[in-house]
Amino acid sequence: MFKLRNFCFTAVFVLFSVLAFSIASAQEVTLQKSDESKLDPFEQQNLARADKLFADKQYRAAMADYDLFLLEFPKSAALPYALLRKSRSIELDNKRYQAIKSYQEVLDYFPNHVAYAAPALFYIGDCHWSNGNTKNALIAWSKM
């Protein structure tokens, strides 16, 4: 039983290592076209400003702008996207424990928005992995 369990963990580890590498080398999550079409010009402008800061790797400023967007537009179609990008900004600012909590909010409030919930789940595992917590990383990734 113990050998089978170790084999399963090893297999899952290898699978998610490959997945992690492929996702990490891929582009960041972008706003879905269907969500973007529902935004008014003011929402688009505010989100574009935050996205520009994110693209310029100014993660603290981007996090603040995404947070402001969440407060100013609580009914926006881009809410799950903004929360995911805020979480990603926190992670890329090396505040991984805080990022895990923020990613969990994406899962708690928007579990059916797969385009944003799935990356949140992956990034939770990524944060655990970067923190050296292999077990929790594998648990998070196994939920995908």
Tab-separated table of N, CA and C in Angstrom:
chain	number	residue	atom	x	y	z
A	1	MET	N	0.827	-1.195	0.000
A	1	MET	CA	0.000	0.000	0.000
A	1	MET	C	0.870	1.258	0.000
A	2	PHE	N	1.932	1.233	0.821
A	2	PHE	CA	2.816	2.390	0.913
A	2	PHE	C	3.514	2.650	-0.418
A	3	LYS	N	3.966	1.571	-1.091
A	3	LYS	CA	4.648	1.720	-2.376
A	3	LYS	C	3.703	2.276	-3.435
A	4	LEU	N	2.463	1.815	-3.411
A	4	LEU	CA	1.473	2.312	-4.366
A	4	LEU	C	1.210	3.796	-4.140
A	5	ARG	N	1.126	4.182	-2.898
A	5	ARG	CA	0.886	5.596	-2.572
A	5	ARG	C	2.061	6.461	-3.028
A	6	ASN	N	3.285	5.998	-2.778
A	6	ASN	CA	4.464	6.733	-3.235
A	6	ASN	C	4.490	6.833	-4.755
A	7	PHE	N	4.131	5.735	-5.421
A	7	PHE	CA	4.089	5.750	-6.877
A	7	PHE	C	3.073	6.775	-7.375
A	8	CYS	N	1.899	6.805	-6.745
A	8	CYS	CA	0.853	7.756	-7.143
A	8	CYS	C	1.321	9.187	-6.949
A	9	PHE	N	1.944	9.471	-5.802
A	9	PHE	CA	2.455	10.821	-5.561
A	9	PHE	C	3.535	11.184	-6.570
A	10	THR	N	4.399	10.239	-6.891
A	10	THR	CA	5.452	10.493	-7.871
A	10	THR	C	4.847	10.755	-9.246
A	11	ALA	N	3.870	9.959	-9.633
A	11	ALA	CA	3.217	10.147	-10.932
A	11	ALA	C	2.519	11.499	-11.004
A	12	VAL	N	1.814	11.850	-9.946
A	12	VAL	CA	1.133	13.148	-9.903
A	12	VAL	C	2.157	14.271	-9.935
A	13	PHE	N	3.252	14.108	-9.204
A	13	PHE	CA	4.311	15.109	-9.178
A	13	PHE	C	4.870	15.352	-10.575
A	14	VAL	N	5.186	14.290	-11.285
A	14	VAL	CA	5.733	14.412	-12.639
A	14	VAL	C	4.720	15.070	-13.567
A	15	LEU	N	3.472	14.630	-13.486
A	15	LEU	CA	2.421	15.191	-14.325
A	15	LEU	C	2.274	16.692	-14.093
A	16	PHE	N	2.213	17.078	-12.841
A	16	PHE	CA	2.018	18.492	-12.553
A	16	PHE	C	3.274	19.319	-12.764
A	17	SER	N	4.439	18.707	-12.681
A	17	SER	CA	5.666	19.419	-13.019
A	17	SER	C	5.664	19.793	-14.493
A	18	VAL	N	5.252	18.847	-15.329
A	18	VAL	CA	5.146	19.118	-16.769
A	18	VAL	C	4.082	20.182	-17.017
A	19	LEU	N	2.940	20.048	-16.347
A	19	LEU	CA	1.866	21.028	-16.478
A	19	LEU	C	2.330	22.400	-16.013
A	20	ALA	N	3.024	22.434	-14.884
A	20	ALA	CA	3.504	23.706	-14.340
A	20	ALA	C	4.466	24.374	-15.307
A	21	PHE	N	5.381	23.595	-15.891
A	21	PHE	CA	6.328	24.158	-16.837
A	21	PHE	C	5.619	24.715	-18.058
A	22	SER	N	4.639	23.979	-18.573
A	22	SER	CA	3.942	24.438	-19.779
A	22	SER	C	3.112	25.678	-19.499
A	23	ILE	N	2.477	25.740	-18.333
A	23	ILE	CA	1.678	26.922	-18.004
A	23	ILE	C	2.577	28.100	-17.669
A	24	ALA	N	3.658	27.845	-16.945
A	24	ALA	CA	4.557	28.931	-16.562
A	24	ALA	C	5.195	29.578	-17.783
A	25	SER	N	5.432	28.784	-18.817
A	25	SER	CA	6.038	29.342	-20.017
A	25	SER	C	4.994	29.947	-20.956
A	26	ALA	N	3.729	29.755	-20.643
A	26	ALA	CA	2.653	30.314	-21.460
A	26	ALA	C	2.386	31.762	-21.059
A	27	GLN	N	1.515	32.405	-21.811
A	27	GLN	CA	1.150	33.776	-21.498
A	27	GLN	C	0.248	33.821	-20.278
A	28	GLU	N	0.154	35.005	-19.701
A	28	GLU	CA	-0.731	35.221	-18.560
A	28	GLU	C	-2.191	35.132	-19.008
A	29	VAL	N	-3.064	34.908	-18.054
A	29	VAL	CA	-4.503	34.864	-18.323
A	29	VAL	C	-4.956	36.254	-18.764
A	30	THR	N	-5.771	36.297	-19.805
A	30	THR	CA	-6.301	37.571	-20.287
A	30	THR	C	-7.814	37.599	-20.102
A	31	LEU	N	-8.364	38.777	-20.207
A	31	LEU	CA	-9.803	38.963	-20.080
A	31	LEU	C	-10.504	38.291	-21.255
A	32	GLN	N	-11.504	37.483	-20.960
A	32	GLN	CA	-12.275	36.803	-21.996
A	32	GLN	C	-13.016	37.838	-22.848
A	33	LYS	N	-13.065	37.605	-24.151
A	33	LYS	CA	-13.748	38.535	-25.064
A	33	LYS	C	-15.204	38.736	-24.668
A	34	SER	N	-15.858	37.671	-24.212
A	34	SER	CA	-17.269	37.780	-23.813
A	34	SER	C	-17.435	38.701	-22.608
A	35	ASP	N	-16.459	38.713	-21.713
A	35	ASP	CA	-16.513	39.616	-20.559
A	35	ASP	C	-16.145	41.041	-20.967
A	36	GLU	N	-15.162	41.150	-21.843
A	36	GLU	CA	-14.708	42.466	-22.288
A	36	GLU	C	-15.823	43.231	-22.994
A	37	SER	N	-16.632	42.534	-23.766
A	37	SER	CA	-17.709	43.194	-24.515
A	37	SER	C	-18.789	43.766	-23.600
A	38	LYS	N	-18.835	43.323	-22.358
A	38	LYS	CA	-19.847	43.798	-21.408
A	38	LYS	C	-19.393	45.016	-20.603
A	39	LEU	N	-18.160	45.458	-20.805
A	39	LEU	CA	-17.623	46.568	-20.022
A	39	LEU	C	-17.964	47.906	-20.651
A	40	ASP	N	-18.230	48.888	-19.802
A	40	ASP	CA	-18.416	50.241	-20.322
A	40	ASP	C	-17.033	50.872	-20.503
A	41	PRO	N	-16.942	51.989	-21.230
A	41	PRO	CA	-15.632	52.591	-21.515
A	41	PRO	C	-14.827	52.941	-20.259
A	42	PHE	N	-15.501	53.373	-19.209
A	42	PHE	CA	-14.789	53.733	-17.984
A	42	PHE	C	-14.169	52.491	-17.332
A	43	GLU	N	-14.912	51.384	-17.332
A	43	GLU	CA	-14.368	50.125	-16.803
A	43	GLU	C	-13.171	49.674	-17.643
A	44	GLN	N	-13.320	49.765	-18.970
A	44	GLN	CA	-12.239	49.355	-19.867
A	44	GLN	C	-10.976	50.170	-19.615
A	45	GLN	N	-11.146	51.476	-19.427
A	45	GLN	CA	-10.003	52.354	-19.200
A	45	GLN	C	-9.291	52.006	-17.892
A	46	ASN	N	-10.052	51.799	-16.830
A	46	ASN	CA	-9.454	51.476	-15.539
A	46	ASN	C	-8.749	50.122	-15.564
A	47	LEU	N	-9.359	49.166	-16.221
A	47	LEU	CA	-8.754	47.842	-16.314
A	47	LEU	C	-7.504	47.876	-17.197
A	48	ALA	N	-7.546	48.650	-18.262
A	48	ALA	CA	-6.388	48.773	-19.150
A	48	ALA	C	-5.197	49.376	-18.412
A	49	ARG	N	-5.464	50.340	-17.541
A	49	ARG	CA	-4.386	50.955	-16.751
A	49	ARG	C	-3.736	49.909	-15.835
A	50	ALA	N	-4.560	49.111	-15.163
A	50	ALA	CA	-4.032	48.062	-14.287
A	50	ALA	C	-3.261	47.017	-15.096
A	51	ASP	N	-3.808	46.641	-16.254
A	51	ASP	CA	-3.137	45.656	-17.106
A	51	ASP	C	-1.791	46.171	-17.609
A	52	LYS	N	-1.713	47.455	-17.903
A	52	LYS	CA	-0.446	48.046	-18.360
A	52	LYS	C	0.601	47.974	-17.254
A	53	LEU	N	0.196	48.314	-16.035
A	53	LEU	CA	1.126	48.220	-14.906
A	53	LEU	C	1.596	46.779	-14.716
A	54	PHE	N	0.671	45.841	-14.855
A	54	PHE	CA	1.017	44.422	-14.726
A	54	PHE	C	2.017	44.029	-15.814
A	55	ALA	N	1.743	44.420	-17.051
A	55	ALA	CA	2.633	44.086	-18.170
A	55	ALA	C	4.018	44.700	-17.987
A	56	ASP	N	4.064	45.865	-17.344
A	56	ASP	CA	5.336	46.539	-17.076
A	56	ASP	C	6.025	46.010	-15.819
A	57	LYS	N	5.470	44.964	-15.227
A	57	LYS	CA	6.002	44.304	-14.031
A	57	LYS	C	6.037	45.221	-12.810
A	58	GLN	N	5.125	46.162	-12.775
A	58	GLN	CA	4.954	47.027	-11.602
A	58	GLN	C	3.828	46.415	-10.768
A	59	TYR	N	4.146	45.300	-10.139
A	59	TYR	CA	3.115	44.463	-9.530
A	59	TYR	C	2.403	45.113	-8.342
A	60	ARG	N	3.111	45.879	-7.539
A	60	ARG	CA	2.440	46.537	-6.404
A	60	ARG	C	1.438	47.575	-6.895
A	61	ALA	N	1.831	48.343	-7.882
A	61	ALA	CA	0.923	49.351	-8.437
A	61	ALA	C	-0.249	48.673	-9.148
A	62	ALA	N	0.026	47.593	-9.860
A	62	ALA	CA	-1.041	46.849	-10.541
A	62	ALA	C	-2.021	46.288	-9.524
A	63	MET	N	-1.491	45.725	-8.436
A	63	MET	CA	-2.357	45.178	-7.389
A	63	MET	C	-3.281	46.264	-6.841
A	64	ALA	N	-2.737	47.445	-6.612
A	64	ALA	CA	-3.544	48.553	-6.094
A	64	ALA	C	-4.623	48.954	-7.098
A	65	ASP	N	-4.280	48.981	-8.389
A	65	ASP	CA	-5.267	49.355	-9.408
A	65	ASP	C	-6.347	48.286	-9.578
A	66	TYR	N	-5.957	47.016	-9.524
A	66	TYR	CA	-6.970	45.948	-9.592
A	66	TYR	C	-7.883	46.013	-8.369
A	67	ASP	N	-7.296	46.292	-7.219
A	67	ASP	CA	-8.091	46.409	-5.994
A	67	ASP	C	-9.073	47.576	-6.105
A	68	LEU	N	-8.609	48.680	-6.645
A	68	LEU	CA	-9.473	49.842	-6.853
A	68	LEU	C	-10.605	49.501	-7.823
A	69	PHE	N	-10.286	48.766	-8.877
A	69	PHE	CA	-11.301	48.336	-9.841
A	69	PHE	C	-12.369	47.498	-9.144
A	70	LEU	N	-11.942	46.574	-8.301
A	70	LEU	CA	-12.881	45.711	-7.575
A	70	LEU	C	-13.814	46.530	-6.689
A	71	LEU	N	-13.284	47.581	-6.095
A	71	LEU	CA	-14.099	48.436	-5.224
A	71	LEU	C	-15.033	49.344	-6.017
A	72	GLU	N	-14.541	49.881	-7.121
A	72	GLU	CA	-15.328	50.827	-7.918
A	72	GLU	C	-16.407	50.153	-8.763
A	73	PHE	N	-16.161	48.915	-9.179
A	73	PHE	CA	-17.083	48.239	-10.098
A	73	PHE	C	-17.490	46.867	-9.549
A	74	PRO	N	-18.211	46.837	-8.444
A	74	PRO	CA	-18.545	45.547	-7.812
A	74	PRO	C	-19.494	44.670	-8.626
A	75	LYS	N	-20.119	45.213	-9.654
A	75	LYS	CA	-21.045	44.436	-10.495
A	75	LYS	C	-20.463	44.156	-11.880
A	76	SER	N	-19.200	44.479	-12.079
A	76	SER	CA	-18.575	44.342	-13.390
A	76	SER	C	-18.450	42.883	-13.821
A	77	ALA	N	-18.561	42.673	-15.122
A	77	ALA	CA	-18.352	41.337	-15.695
A	77	ALA	C	-16.887	40.920	-15.580
A	78	ALA	N	-16.008	41.889	-15.359
A	78	ALA	CA	-14.573	41.606	-15.265
A	78	ALA	C	-14.105	41.358	-13.835
A	79	LEU	N	-15.032	41.261	-12.907
A	79	LEU	CA	-14.669	41.073	-11.503
A	79	LEU	C	-13.785	39.839	-11.272
A	80	PRO	N	-14.149	38.654	-11.788
A	80	PRO	CA	-13.278	37.496	-11.537
A	80	PRO	C	-11.889	37.657	-12.151
A	81	TYR	N	-11.833	38.291	-13.318
A	81	TYR	CA	-10.544	38.543	-13.965
A	81	TYR	C	-9.696	39.483	-13.123
A	82	ALA	N	-10.295	40.579	-12.663
A	82	ALA	CA	-9.552	41.563	-11.870
A	82	ALA	C	-9.050	40.947	-10.567
A	83	LEU	N	-9.867	40.116	-9.945
A	83	LEU	CA	-9.452	39.462	-8.702
A	83	LEU	C	-8.315	38.468	-8.965
A	84	LEU	N	-8.391	37.741	-10.079
A	84	LEU	CA	-7.310	36.823	-10.430
A	84	LEU	C	-6.016	37.588	-10.687
A	85	ARG	N	-6.106	38.682	-11.445
A	85	ARG	CA	-4.898	39.459	-11.752
A	85	ARG	C	-4.340	40.142	-10.505
A	86	LYS	N	-5.220	40.568	-9.604
A	86	LYS	CA	-4.751	41.118	-8.328
A	86	LYS	C	-3.966	40.041	-7.582
A	87	SER	N	-4.518	38.841	-7.542
A	87	SER	CA	-3.862	37.719	-6.863
A	87	SER	C	-2.517	37.404	-7.508
A	88	ARG	N	-2.497	37.413	-8.825
A	88	ARG	CA	-1.254	37.126	-9.550
A	88	ARG	C	-0.216	38.207	-9.275
A	89	SER	N	-0.657	39.456	-9.180
A	89	SER	CA	0.255	40.554	-8.858
A	89	SER	C	0.869	40.357	-7.481
A	90	ILE	N	0.045	39.921	-6.542
A	90	ILE	CA	0.538	39.656	-5.189
A	90	ILE	C	1.581	38.538	-5.229
A	91	GLU	N	1.282	37.475	-5.977
A	91	GLU	CA	2.236	36.361	-6.075
A	91	GLU	C	3.549	36.811	-6.699
A	92	LEU	N	3.468	37.558	-7.784
A	92	LEU	CA	4.679	37.993	-8.476
A	92	LEU	C	5.452	39.038	-7.685
A	93	ASP	N	4.817	39.601	-6.660
A	93	ASP	CA	5.501	40.503	-5.725
A	93	ASP	C	6.088	39.701	-4.550
A	94	ASN	N	6.115	38.377	-4.705
A	94	ASN	CA	6.682	37.447	-3.723
A	94	ASN	C	5.972	37.444	-2.376
A	95	LYS	N	4.678	37.677	-2.395
A	95	LYS	CA	3.858	37.580	-1.186
A	95	LYS	C	2.925	36.386	-1.379
A	96	ARG	N	3.538	35.215	-1.415
A	96	ARG	CA	2.804	34.016	-1.812
A	96	ARG	C	1.729	33.585	-0.824
A	97	TYR	N	1.958	33.747	0.473
A	97	TYR	CA	0.924	33.352	1.442
A	97	TYR	C	-0.317	34.233	1.287
A	98	GLN	N	-0.092	35.520	1.078
A	98	GLN	CA	-1.203	36.445	0.831
A	98	GLN	C	-1.873	36.117	-0.505
A	99	ALA	N	-1.082	35.735	-1.490
A	99	ALA	CA	-1.623	35.387	-2.811
A	99	ALA	C	-2.524	34.158	-2.729
A	100	ILE	N	-2.140	33.177	-1.919
A	100	ILE	CA	-2.966	31.971	-1.770
A	100	ILE	C	-4.352	32.354	-1.270
A	101	LYS	N	-4.411	33.245	-0.293
A	101	LYS	CA	-5.706	33.691	0.242
A	101	LYS	C	-6.512	34.417	-0.827
A	102	SER	N	-5.830	35.223	-1.620
A	102	SER	CA	-6.512	35.978	-2.665
A	102	SER	C	-7.011	35.054	-3.783
A	103	TYR	N	-6.187	34.085	-4.179
A	103	TYR	CA	-6.630	33.100	-5.174
A	103	TYR	C	-7.827	32.316	-4.653
A	104	GLN	N	-7.829	32.024	-3.357
A	104	GLN	CA	-8.945	31.283	-2.770
A	104	GLN	C	-10.245	32.078	-2.899
A	105	GLU	N	-10.152	33.412	-2.845
A	105	GLU	CA	-11.339	34.255	-3.042
A	105	GLU	C	-11.913	34.061	-4.443
A	106	VAL	N	-11.036	33.914	-5.435
A	106	VAL	CA	-11.512	33.655	-6.799
A	106	VAL	C	-12.324	32.363	-6.807
A	107	LEU	N	-11.803	31.340	-6.153
A	107	LEU	CA	-12.500	30.047	-6.108
A	107	LEU	C	-13.788	30.126	-5.299
A	108	ASP	N	-13.768	30.889	-4.206
A	108	ASP	CA	-14.953	30.997	-3.349
A	108	ASP	C	-16.085	31.766	-4.020
A	109	TYR	N	-15.752	32.882	-4.670
A	109	TYR	CA	-16.778	33.757	-5.233
A	109	TYR	C	-17.129	33.453	-6.686
A	110	PHE	N	-16.202	32.858	-7.422
A	110	PHE	CA	-16.427	32.623	-8.856
A	110	PHE	C	-16.054	31.196	-9.273
A	111	PRO	N	-16.567	30.185	-8.583
A	111	PRO	CA	-16.171	28.809	-8.905
A	111	PRO	C	-16.618	28.348	-10.291
A	112	ASN	N	-17.643	28.980	-10.845
A	112	ASN	CA	-18.161	28.570	-12.153
A	112	ASN	C	-17.534	29.334	-13.315
A	113	HIS	N	-16.701	30.300	-13.031
A	113	HIS	CA	-15.968	31.019	-14.075
A	113	HIS	C	-14.655	30.266	-14.317
A	114	VAL	N	-14.746	29.196	-15.075
A	114	VAL	CA	-13.629	28.268	-15.240
A	114	VAL	C	-12.389	28.955	-15.807
A	115	ALA	N	-12.580	29.940	-16.675
A	115	ALA	CA	-11.441	30.626	-17.286
A	115	ALA	C	-10.579	31.336	-16.247
A	116	TYR	N	-11.146	31.620	-15.082
A	116	TYR	CA	-10.404	32.299	-14.022
A	116	TYR	C	-10.208	31.402	-12.800
A	117	ALA	N	-11.161	30.525	-12.515
A	117	ALA	CA	-11.057	29.642	-11.347
A	117	ALA	C	-9.967	28.582	-11.550
A	118	ALA	N	-9.869	28.023	-12.745
A	118	ALA	CA	-8.852	26.992	-13.000
A	118	ALA	C	-7.433	27.545	-12.837
A	119	PRO	N	-7.121	28.714	-13.414
A	119	PRO	CA	-5.787	29.264	-13.171
A	119	PRO	C	-5.552	29.592	-11.694
A	120	ALA	N	-6.599	30.047	-10.994
A	120	ALA	CA	-6.450	30.344	-9.563
A	120	ALA	C	-6.037	29.087	-8.812
A	121	LEU	N	-6.661	27.977	-9.138
A	121	LEU	CA	-6.327	26.708	-8.492
A	121	LEU	C	-4.896	26.294	-8.831
A	122	PHE	N	-4.517	26.460	-10.087
A	122	PHE	CA	-3.142	26.142	-10.475
A	122	PHE	C	-2.149	27.012	-9.711
A	123	TYR	N	-2.430	28.321	-9.654
A	123	TYR	CA	-1.495	29.235	-9.001
A	123	TYR	C	-1.428	29.020	-7.490
A	124	ILE	N	-2.503	28.526	-6.879
A	124	ILE	CA	-2.431	28.153	-5.461
A	124	ILE	C	-1.379	27.055	-5.299
A	125	GLY	N	-1.446	26.064	-6.167
A	125	GLY	CA	-0.432	25.008	-6.138
A	125	GLY	C	0.958	25.551	-6.402
A	126	ASP	N	1.064	26.478	-7.332
A	126	ASP	CA	2.345	27.092	-7.660
A	126	ASP	C	2.924	27.831	-6.451
A	127	CYS	N	2.072	28.544	-5.722
A	127	CYS	CA	2.528	29.255	-4.516
A	127	CYS	C	3.024	28.266	-3.465
A	128	HIS	N	2.245	27.214	-3.239
A	128	HIS	CA	2.670	26.198	-2.269
A	128	HIS	C	4.004	25.582	-2.697
A	129	TRP	N	4.120	25.300	-3.984
A	129	TRP	CA	5.346	24.708	-4.516
A	129	TRP	C	6.533	25.642	-4.270
A	130	SER	N	6.360	26.918	-4.580
A	130	SER	CA	7.432	27.896	-4.385
A	130	SER	C	7.776	28.076	-2.912
A	131	ASN	N	6.795	27.849	-2.044
A	131	ASN	CA	7.031	27.937	-0.602
A	131	ASN	C	7.665	26.663	-0.051
A	132	GLY	N	7.868	25.661	-0.901
A	132	GLY	CA	8.479	24.410	-0.469
A	132	GLY	C	7.500	23.416	0.122
A	133	ASN	N	6.208	23.666	-0.060
A	133	ASN	CA	5.181	22.784	0.492
A	133	ASN	C	4.635	21.895	-0.630
A	134	THR	N	5.387	20.854	-0.941
A	134	THR	CA	5.045	19.958	-2.043
A	134	THR	C	3.694	19.293	-1.843
A	135	LYS	N	3.427	18.868	-0.629
A	135	LYS	CA	2.176	18.158	-0.353
A	135	LYS	C	0.964	19.026	-0.696
A	136	ASN	N	0.931	20.268	-0.204
A	136	ASN	CA	-0.204	21.152	-0.488
A	136	ASN	C	-0.267	21.545	-1.960
A	137	ALA	N	0.890	21.640	-2.612
A	137	ALA	CA	0.900	21.929	-4.051
A	137	ALA	C	0.217	20.798	-4.808
A	138	LEU	N	0.581	19.576	-4.480
A	138	LEU	CA	-0.016	18.423	-5.156
A	138	LEU	C	-1.500	18.306	-4.856
A	139	ILE	N	-1.891	18.629	-3.632
A	139	ILE	CA	-3.312	18.600	-3.283
A	139	ILE	C	-4.079	19.615	-4.127
A	140	ALA	N	-3.534	20.825	-4.239
A	140	ALA	CA	-4.201	21.862	-5.042
A	140	ALA	C	-4.282	21.435	-6.499
A	141	TRP	N	-3.191	20.955	-7.038
A	141	TRP	CA	-3.169	20.572	-8.445
A	141	TRP	C	-4.056	19.367	-8.726
A	142	SER	N	-4.193	18.482	-7.755
A	142	SER	CA	-5.039	17.305	-7.980
A	142	SER	C	-6.519	17.672	-8.068
A	143	LYS	N	-6.885	18.864	-7.624
A	143	LYS	CA	-8.278	19.324	-7.701
A	143	LYS	C	-8.622	19.862	-9.084
A	144	MET	N	-7.611	20.013	-9.926
A	144	MET	CA	-7.852	20.583	-11.254
A	144	MET	C	-8.569	19.606	-12.156
